[in-house]
Short mmCIF file of C-alpha atoms and ligand atoms in Angstrom, two decimals:
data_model
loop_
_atom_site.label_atom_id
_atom_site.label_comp_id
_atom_site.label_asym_id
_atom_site.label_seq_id
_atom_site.Cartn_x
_atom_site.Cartn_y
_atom_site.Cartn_z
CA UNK A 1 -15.57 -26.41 44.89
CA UNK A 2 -16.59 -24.66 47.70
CA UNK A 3 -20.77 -24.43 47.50
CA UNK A 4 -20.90 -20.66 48.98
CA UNK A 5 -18.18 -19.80 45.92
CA UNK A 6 -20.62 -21.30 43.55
CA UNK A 7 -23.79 -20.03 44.94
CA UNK A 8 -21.83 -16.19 44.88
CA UNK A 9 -21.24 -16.89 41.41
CA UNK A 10 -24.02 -18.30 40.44
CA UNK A 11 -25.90 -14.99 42.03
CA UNK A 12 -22.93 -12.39 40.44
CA UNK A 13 -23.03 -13.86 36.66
CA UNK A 14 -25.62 -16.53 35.75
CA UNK A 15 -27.80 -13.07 34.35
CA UNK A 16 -25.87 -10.99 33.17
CA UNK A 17 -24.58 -10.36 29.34
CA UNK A 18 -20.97 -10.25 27.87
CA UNK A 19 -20.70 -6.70 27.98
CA UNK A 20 -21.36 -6.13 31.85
CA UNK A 21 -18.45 -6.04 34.23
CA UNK A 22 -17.02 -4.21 37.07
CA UNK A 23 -14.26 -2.35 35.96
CA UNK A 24 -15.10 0.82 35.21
CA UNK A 25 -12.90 0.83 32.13
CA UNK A 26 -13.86 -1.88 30.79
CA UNK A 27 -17.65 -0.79 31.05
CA UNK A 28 -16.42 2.31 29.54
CA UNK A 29 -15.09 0.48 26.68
CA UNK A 30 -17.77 -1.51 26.41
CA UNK A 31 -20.46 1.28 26.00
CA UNK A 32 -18.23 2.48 23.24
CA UNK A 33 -18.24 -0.95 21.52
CA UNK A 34 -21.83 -1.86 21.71
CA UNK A 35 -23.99 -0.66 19.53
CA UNK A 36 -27.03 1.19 19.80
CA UNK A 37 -29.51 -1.92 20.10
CA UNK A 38 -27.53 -4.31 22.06
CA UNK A 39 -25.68 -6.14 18.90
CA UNK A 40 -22.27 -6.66 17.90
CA UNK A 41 -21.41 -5.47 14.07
CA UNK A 42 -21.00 -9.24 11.93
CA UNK A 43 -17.00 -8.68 11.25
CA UNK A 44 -16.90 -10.65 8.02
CA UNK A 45 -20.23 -8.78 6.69
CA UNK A 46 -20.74 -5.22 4.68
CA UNK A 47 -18.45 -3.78 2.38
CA UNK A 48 -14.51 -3.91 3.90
CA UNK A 49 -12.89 -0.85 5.41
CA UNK A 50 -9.35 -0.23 7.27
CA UNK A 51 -10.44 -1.26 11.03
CA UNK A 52 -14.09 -1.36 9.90
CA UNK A 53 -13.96 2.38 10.46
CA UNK A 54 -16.96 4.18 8.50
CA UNK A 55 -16.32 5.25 4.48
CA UNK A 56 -16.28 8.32 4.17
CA UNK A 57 -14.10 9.80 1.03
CA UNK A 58 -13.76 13.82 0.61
CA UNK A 59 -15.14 14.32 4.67
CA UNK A 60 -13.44 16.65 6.28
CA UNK A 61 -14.77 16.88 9.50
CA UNK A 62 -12.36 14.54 11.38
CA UNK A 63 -9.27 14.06 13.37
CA UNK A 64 -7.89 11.11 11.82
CA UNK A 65 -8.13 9.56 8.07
CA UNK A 66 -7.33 6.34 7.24
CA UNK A 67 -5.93 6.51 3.93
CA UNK A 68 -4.75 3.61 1.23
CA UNK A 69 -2.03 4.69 -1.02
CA UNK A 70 -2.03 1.58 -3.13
CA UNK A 71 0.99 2.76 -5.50
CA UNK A 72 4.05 0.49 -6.15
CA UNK A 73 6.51 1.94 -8.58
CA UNK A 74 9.23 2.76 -6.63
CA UNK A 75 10.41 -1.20 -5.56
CA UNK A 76 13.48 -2.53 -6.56
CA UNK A 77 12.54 -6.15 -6.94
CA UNK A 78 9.58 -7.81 -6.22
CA UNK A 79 6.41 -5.41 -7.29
CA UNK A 80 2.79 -6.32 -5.37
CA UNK A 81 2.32 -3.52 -2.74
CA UNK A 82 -0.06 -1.93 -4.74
CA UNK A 83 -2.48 -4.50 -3.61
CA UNK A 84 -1.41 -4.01 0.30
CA UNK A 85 -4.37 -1.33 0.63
CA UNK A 86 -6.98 -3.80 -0.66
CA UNK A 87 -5.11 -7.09 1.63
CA UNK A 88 -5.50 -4.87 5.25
CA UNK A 89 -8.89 -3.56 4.71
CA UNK A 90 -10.07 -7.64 4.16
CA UNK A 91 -8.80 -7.80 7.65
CA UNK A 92 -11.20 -8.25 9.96
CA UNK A 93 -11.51 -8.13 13.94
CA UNK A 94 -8.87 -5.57 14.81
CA UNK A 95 -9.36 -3.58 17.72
CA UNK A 96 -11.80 -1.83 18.33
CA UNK A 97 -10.33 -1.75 22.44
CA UNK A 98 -6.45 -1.52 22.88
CA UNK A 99 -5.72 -3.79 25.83
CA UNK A 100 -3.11 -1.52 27.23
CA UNK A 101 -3.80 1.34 26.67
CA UNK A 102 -7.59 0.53 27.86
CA UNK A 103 -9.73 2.37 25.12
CA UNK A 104 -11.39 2.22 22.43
CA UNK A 105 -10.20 4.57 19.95
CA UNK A 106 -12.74 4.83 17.70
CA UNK A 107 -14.46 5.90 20.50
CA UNK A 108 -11.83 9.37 21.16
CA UNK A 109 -11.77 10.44 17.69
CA UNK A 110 -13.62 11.60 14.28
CA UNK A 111 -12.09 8.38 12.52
CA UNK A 112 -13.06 7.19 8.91
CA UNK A 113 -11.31 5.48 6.21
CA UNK A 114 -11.25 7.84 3.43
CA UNK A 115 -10.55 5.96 0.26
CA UNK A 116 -7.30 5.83 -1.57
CA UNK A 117 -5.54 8.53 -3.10
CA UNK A 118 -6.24 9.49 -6.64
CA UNK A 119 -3.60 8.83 -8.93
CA UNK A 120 -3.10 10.85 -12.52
CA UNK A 121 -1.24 7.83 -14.19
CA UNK A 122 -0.39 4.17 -13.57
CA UNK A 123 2.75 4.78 -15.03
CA UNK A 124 4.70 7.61 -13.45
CA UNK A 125 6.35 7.80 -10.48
CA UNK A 126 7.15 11.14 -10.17
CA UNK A 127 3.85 11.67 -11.23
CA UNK A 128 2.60 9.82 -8.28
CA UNK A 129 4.29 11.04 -5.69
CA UNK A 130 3.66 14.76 -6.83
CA UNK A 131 -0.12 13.27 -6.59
CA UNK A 132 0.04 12.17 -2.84
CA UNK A 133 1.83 15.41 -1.90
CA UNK A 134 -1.10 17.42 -3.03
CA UNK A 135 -3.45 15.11 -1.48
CA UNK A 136 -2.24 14.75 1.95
CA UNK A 137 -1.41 18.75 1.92
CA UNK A 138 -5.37 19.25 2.00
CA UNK A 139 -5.46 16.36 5.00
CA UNK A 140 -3.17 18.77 6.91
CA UNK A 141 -4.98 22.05 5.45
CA UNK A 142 -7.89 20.69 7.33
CA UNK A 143 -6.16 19.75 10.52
CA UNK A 144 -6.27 15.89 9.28
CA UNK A 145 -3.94 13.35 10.76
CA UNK A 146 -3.47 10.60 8.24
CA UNK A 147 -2.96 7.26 9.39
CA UNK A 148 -1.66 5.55 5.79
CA UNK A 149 -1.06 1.74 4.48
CA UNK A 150 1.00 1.31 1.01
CA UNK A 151 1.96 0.98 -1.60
CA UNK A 152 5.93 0.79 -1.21
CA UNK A 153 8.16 3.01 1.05
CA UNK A 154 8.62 5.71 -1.91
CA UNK A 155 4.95 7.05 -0.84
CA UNK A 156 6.43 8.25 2.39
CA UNK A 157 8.11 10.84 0.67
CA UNK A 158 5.49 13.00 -0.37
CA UNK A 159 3.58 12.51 2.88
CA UNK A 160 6.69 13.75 4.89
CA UNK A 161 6.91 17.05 1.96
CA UNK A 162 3.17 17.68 2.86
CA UNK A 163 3.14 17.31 6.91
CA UNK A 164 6.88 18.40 7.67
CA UNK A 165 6.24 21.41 5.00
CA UNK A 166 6.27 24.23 7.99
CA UNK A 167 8.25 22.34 10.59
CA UNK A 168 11.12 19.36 9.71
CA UNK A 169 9.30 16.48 11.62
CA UNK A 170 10.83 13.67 13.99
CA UNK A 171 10.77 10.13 12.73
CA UNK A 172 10.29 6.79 14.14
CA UNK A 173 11.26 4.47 11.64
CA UNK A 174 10.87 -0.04 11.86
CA UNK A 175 12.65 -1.26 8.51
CA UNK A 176 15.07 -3.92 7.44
CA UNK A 177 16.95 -0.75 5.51
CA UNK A 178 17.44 2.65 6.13
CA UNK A 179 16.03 3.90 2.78
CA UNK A 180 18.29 6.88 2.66
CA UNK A 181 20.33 5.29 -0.48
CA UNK A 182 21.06 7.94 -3.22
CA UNK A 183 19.97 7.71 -6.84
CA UNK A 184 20.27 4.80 -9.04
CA UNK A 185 19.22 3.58 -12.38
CA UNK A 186 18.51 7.07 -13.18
CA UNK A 187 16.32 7.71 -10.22
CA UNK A 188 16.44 9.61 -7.20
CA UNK A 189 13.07 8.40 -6.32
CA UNK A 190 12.07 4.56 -5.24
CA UNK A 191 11.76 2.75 -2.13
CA UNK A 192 14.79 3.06 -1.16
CA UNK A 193 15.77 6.76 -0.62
CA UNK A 194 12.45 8.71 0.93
CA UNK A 195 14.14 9.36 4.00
CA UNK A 196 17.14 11.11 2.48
CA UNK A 197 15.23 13.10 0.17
CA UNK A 198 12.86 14.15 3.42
CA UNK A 199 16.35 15.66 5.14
CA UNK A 200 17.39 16.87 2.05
CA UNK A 201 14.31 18.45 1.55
CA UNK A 202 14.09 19.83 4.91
CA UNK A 203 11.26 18.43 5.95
CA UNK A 204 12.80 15.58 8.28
CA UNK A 205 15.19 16.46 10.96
CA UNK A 206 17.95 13.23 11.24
CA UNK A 207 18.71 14.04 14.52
CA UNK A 208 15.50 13.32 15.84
CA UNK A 209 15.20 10.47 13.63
CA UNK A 210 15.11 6.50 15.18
CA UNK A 211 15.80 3.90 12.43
CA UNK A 212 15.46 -0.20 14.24
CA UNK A 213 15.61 -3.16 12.69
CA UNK A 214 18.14 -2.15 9.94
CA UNK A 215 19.97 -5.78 8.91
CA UNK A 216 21.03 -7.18 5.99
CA UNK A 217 23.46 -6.70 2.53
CA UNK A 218 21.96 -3.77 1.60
CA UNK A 219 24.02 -2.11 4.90
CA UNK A 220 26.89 -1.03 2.53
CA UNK A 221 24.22 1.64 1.19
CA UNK A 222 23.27 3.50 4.87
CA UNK A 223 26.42 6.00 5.25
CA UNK A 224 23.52 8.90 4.54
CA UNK A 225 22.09 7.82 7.84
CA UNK A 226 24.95 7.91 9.70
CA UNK A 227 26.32 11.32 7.78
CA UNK A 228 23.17 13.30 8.68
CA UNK A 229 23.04 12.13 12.29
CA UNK A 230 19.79 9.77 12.47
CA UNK A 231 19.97 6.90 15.31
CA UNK A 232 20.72 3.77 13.68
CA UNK A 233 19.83 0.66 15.68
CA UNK A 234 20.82 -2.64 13.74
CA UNK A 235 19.28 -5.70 14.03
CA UNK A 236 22.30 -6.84 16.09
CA UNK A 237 22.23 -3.36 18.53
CA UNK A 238 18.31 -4.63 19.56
CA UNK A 239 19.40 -8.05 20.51
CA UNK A 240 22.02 -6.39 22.52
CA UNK A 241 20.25 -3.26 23.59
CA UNK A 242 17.01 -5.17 24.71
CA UNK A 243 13.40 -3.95 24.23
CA UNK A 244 13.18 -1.13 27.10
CA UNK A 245 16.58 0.47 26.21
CA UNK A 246 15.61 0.53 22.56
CA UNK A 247 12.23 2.05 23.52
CA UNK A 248 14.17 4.82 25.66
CA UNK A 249 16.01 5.91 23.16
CA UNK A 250 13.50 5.89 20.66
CA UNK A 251 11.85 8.46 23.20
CA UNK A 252 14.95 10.36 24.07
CA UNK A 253 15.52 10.87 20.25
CA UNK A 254 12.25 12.18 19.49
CA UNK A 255 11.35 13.89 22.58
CA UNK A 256 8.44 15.92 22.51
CA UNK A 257 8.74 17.56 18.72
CA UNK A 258 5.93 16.25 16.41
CA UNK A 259 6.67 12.90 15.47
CA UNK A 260 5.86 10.36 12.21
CA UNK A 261 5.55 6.52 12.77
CA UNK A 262 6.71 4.89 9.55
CA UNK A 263 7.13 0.90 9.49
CA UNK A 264 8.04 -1.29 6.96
CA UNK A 265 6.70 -4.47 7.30
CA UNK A 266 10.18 -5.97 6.14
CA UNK A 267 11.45 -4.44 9.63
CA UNK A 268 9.60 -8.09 10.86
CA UNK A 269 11.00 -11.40 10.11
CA UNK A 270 9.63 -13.34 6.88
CA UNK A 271 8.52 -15.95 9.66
CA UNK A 272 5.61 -13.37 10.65
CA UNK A 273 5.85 -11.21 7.40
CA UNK A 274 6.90 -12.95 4.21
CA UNK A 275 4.38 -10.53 1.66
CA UNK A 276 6.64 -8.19 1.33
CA UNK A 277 8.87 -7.32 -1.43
CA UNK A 278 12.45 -7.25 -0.62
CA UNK A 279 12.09 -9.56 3.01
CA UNK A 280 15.48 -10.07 5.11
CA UNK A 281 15.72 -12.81 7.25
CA UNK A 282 17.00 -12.25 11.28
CA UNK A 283 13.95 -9.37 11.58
CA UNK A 284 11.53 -8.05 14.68
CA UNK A 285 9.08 -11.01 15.82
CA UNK A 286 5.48 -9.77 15.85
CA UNK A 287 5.42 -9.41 19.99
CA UNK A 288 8.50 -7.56 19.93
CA UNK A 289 7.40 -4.99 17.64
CA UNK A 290 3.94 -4.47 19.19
CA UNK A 291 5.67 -3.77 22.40
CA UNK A 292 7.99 -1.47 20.53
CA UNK A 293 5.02 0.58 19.46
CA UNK A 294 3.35 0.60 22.73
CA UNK A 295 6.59 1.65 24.10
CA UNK A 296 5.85 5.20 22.30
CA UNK A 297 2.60 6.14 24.03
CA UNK A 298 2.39 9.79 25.08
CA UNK A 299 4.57 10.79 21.95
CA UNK A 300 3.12 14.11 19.44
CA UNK A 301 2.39 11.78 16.50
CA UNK A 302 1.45 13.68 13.30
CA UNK A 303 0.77 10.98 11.08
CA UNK A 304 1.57 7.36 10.33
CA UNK A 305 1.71 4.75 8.34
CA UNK A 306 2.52 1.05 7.40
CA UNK A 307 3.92 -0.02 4.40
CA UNK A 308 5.11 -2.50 1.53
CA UNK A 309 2.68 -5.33 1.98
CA UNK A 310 2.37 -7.34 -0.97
CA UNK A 311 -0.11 -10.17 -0.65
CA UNK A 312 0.67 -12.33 -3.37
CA UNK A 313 3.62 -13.87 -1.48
CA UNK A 314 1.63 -13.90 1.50
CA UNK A 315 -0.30 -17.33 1.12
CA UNK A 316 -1.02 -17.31 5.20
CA UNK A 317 -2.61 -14.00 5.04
CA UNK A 318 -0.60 -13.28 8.04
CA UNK A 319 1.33 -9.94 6.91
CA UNK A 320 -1.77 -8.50 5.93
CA UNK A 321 -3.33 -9.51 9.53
CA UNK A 322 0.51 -8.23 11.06
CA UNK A 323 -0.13 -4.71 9.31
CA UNK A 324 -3.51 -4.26 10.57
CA UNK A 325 -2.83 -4.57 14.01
CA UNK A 326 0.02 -2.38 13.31
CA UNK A 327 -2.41 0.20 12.12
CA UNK A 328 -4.43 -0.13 14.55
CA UNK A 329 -1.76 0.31 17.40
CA UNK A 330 -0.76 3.41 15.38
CA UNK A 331 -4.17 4.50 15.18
CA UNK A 332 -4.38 3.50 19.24
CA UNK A 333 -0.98 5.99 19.67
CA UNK A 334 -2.66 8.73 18.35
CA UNK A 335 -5.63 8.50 20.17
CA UNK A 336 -5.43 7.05 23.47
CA UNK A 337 -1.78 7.43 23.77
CA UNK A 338 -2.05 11.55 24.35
CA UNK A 339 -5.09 11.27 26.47
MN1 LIG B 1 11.36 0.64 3.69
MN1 LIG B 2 12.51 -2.36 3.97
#
């Protein structure tokens, strides 16, 4: 090595601490991650929050709410995501800087993890999701954007009744399935039909609706999709298709209209996300979805979520870890993303 290199380096860094650099970004970010006296937060100490955001249930002085909805009646096989709230907040290390889009979000926002919502009864559905509706109705009465983890898909629902209740919203959608099946076993409601009852409802508008990652037997049960006009890309369309094109017409769909972000963790493959409760094998790898999400920066996102994680059939832990940094590129969207 050249000896003036090392004696320039040797003057530049031998000093200086982790959090001092040159790019003024980066220092940025840094100020925002440091804490007041120079330490970094332990991230497997004090009690366990989504994103290690602050606890803060009933506040309703902020921009964005992080919000469990641990509720899993409406599955039609395997039961667990009731647990998924409790699995992502034991996540740890997430964040807090977005490498691409170079913040820190905690940072842009009034952030906290509010709790979970309260729930009248263990044993009604209907019940249930007339609980979350009222819930996330005061988020949005106080200008709240919720930023939610399940429980299974049938929670999306009531979120879409509360935040799409004076304009049908746009919808970007990751799943294995569609969930716009009609009723069966004497119920309109599970976790496979909130998006039909959304249109029917007229809170969701299918044309500006993007469904990706759909795959699988359960196909047969989609024509609702296709009736009312949503975008339908099939597992086999994205291979085609190709990440940028799929990202374009995500964005061409939804335009500028105020958009929800709704994935389904069975929209990955089991390889990356096997606690779920109905998985489908041929899915999204982990990088591929990222990059899908990241593809949407810029878009008017109202509210989010991330859903059916059931961690008792995830021995690796990695789902759990998968829909954190989901969140947290949600959370990232709807921060940095519109700056
Ligand atoms: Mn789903
Ligand atoms: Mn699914």
């Amino acid at each position: 090595m050249d000896r003036q290199k090392l004696q320039r380096l040797r003057e530049r860094y031998a000093g200086r601490d982790a959090f001092d650099g040159d790019d003024p970004v980066l220092t940025r970010a840094a100020s925002d991650v440091r804490s007041p006296d120079g330490r970094r937060a332990l991230p497997y100490s004090g009690v366990a929050t989504f994103l290690g955001l602050p606890h803060a249930p009933g506040a309703t002085e902020l921009d964005i709410a992080v919000v469990g909805v641990p509720m899993d009646l409406g599955v039609s096989n395997r039961a667990g995501a009731r647990f998924g709230p409790r699995a992502v907040r034991t996540i740890e290390r997430i964040g807090p800087y977005h490498p691409t889009l170079r913040g820190v979000p905690k940072a842009r926002a009034r952030a906290a993890d509010i709790g979970d919502v309260p729930f009248t009864s263990r044993y009604s559905l209907e019940q249930s999701l007339h609980d979350i509706e009222q819930f996330y109705l005061g988020l949005k009465a106080h200008g709240i954007r919720p930023l939610s983890v399940g429980g299974d898909h049938s929670i999306t629902y009531p979120i879409l009744k509360a935040l799409g209740r004076d304009q049908p919203l746009a919808l970007v959608h990751i799943d294995a399935h569609c969930d716009t099946m009609g009723a069966y076993d004497g119920s309109k409601f599970h976790h496979g039909g909130p998006f039909r009852l959304a249109v029917l409802d007229g809170v969701l508008d299918p044309e500006r609706t993007v469904q990706i990652g759909i795959r699988g037997a359960a196909n047969m049960f989609w024509e609702f999709s296709h009736a009312a006009g949503m975008t339908v890309i099939y597992m086999e369309d994205f291979l085609r298709l190709g990440l940028d094109a799929v990202i374009a017409r995500a964005r061409a769909v939804v335009g500028e209209h105020p958009v929800y972000v709704s994935v389904d963790v069975d929209g990955f493959d089991p390889a990356y996300a096997p606690g779920t409760g109905t998985p489908e094998a041929g899915g999204l790898e982990a990088r591929e979805g990222l990059a899908l999400l990241r593809g949407l920066s810029g878009l008017n996102i109202v509210g989010a979520d991330v859903v059916e994680v059931a961690p008792q059939y995830d021995p690796t832990t990695n789902t759990a870890q998968l829909a954190a940094q989901i969140l947290f590129e949600e959370f990232a969207l709807m921060t940095l993303g519109r700056e």
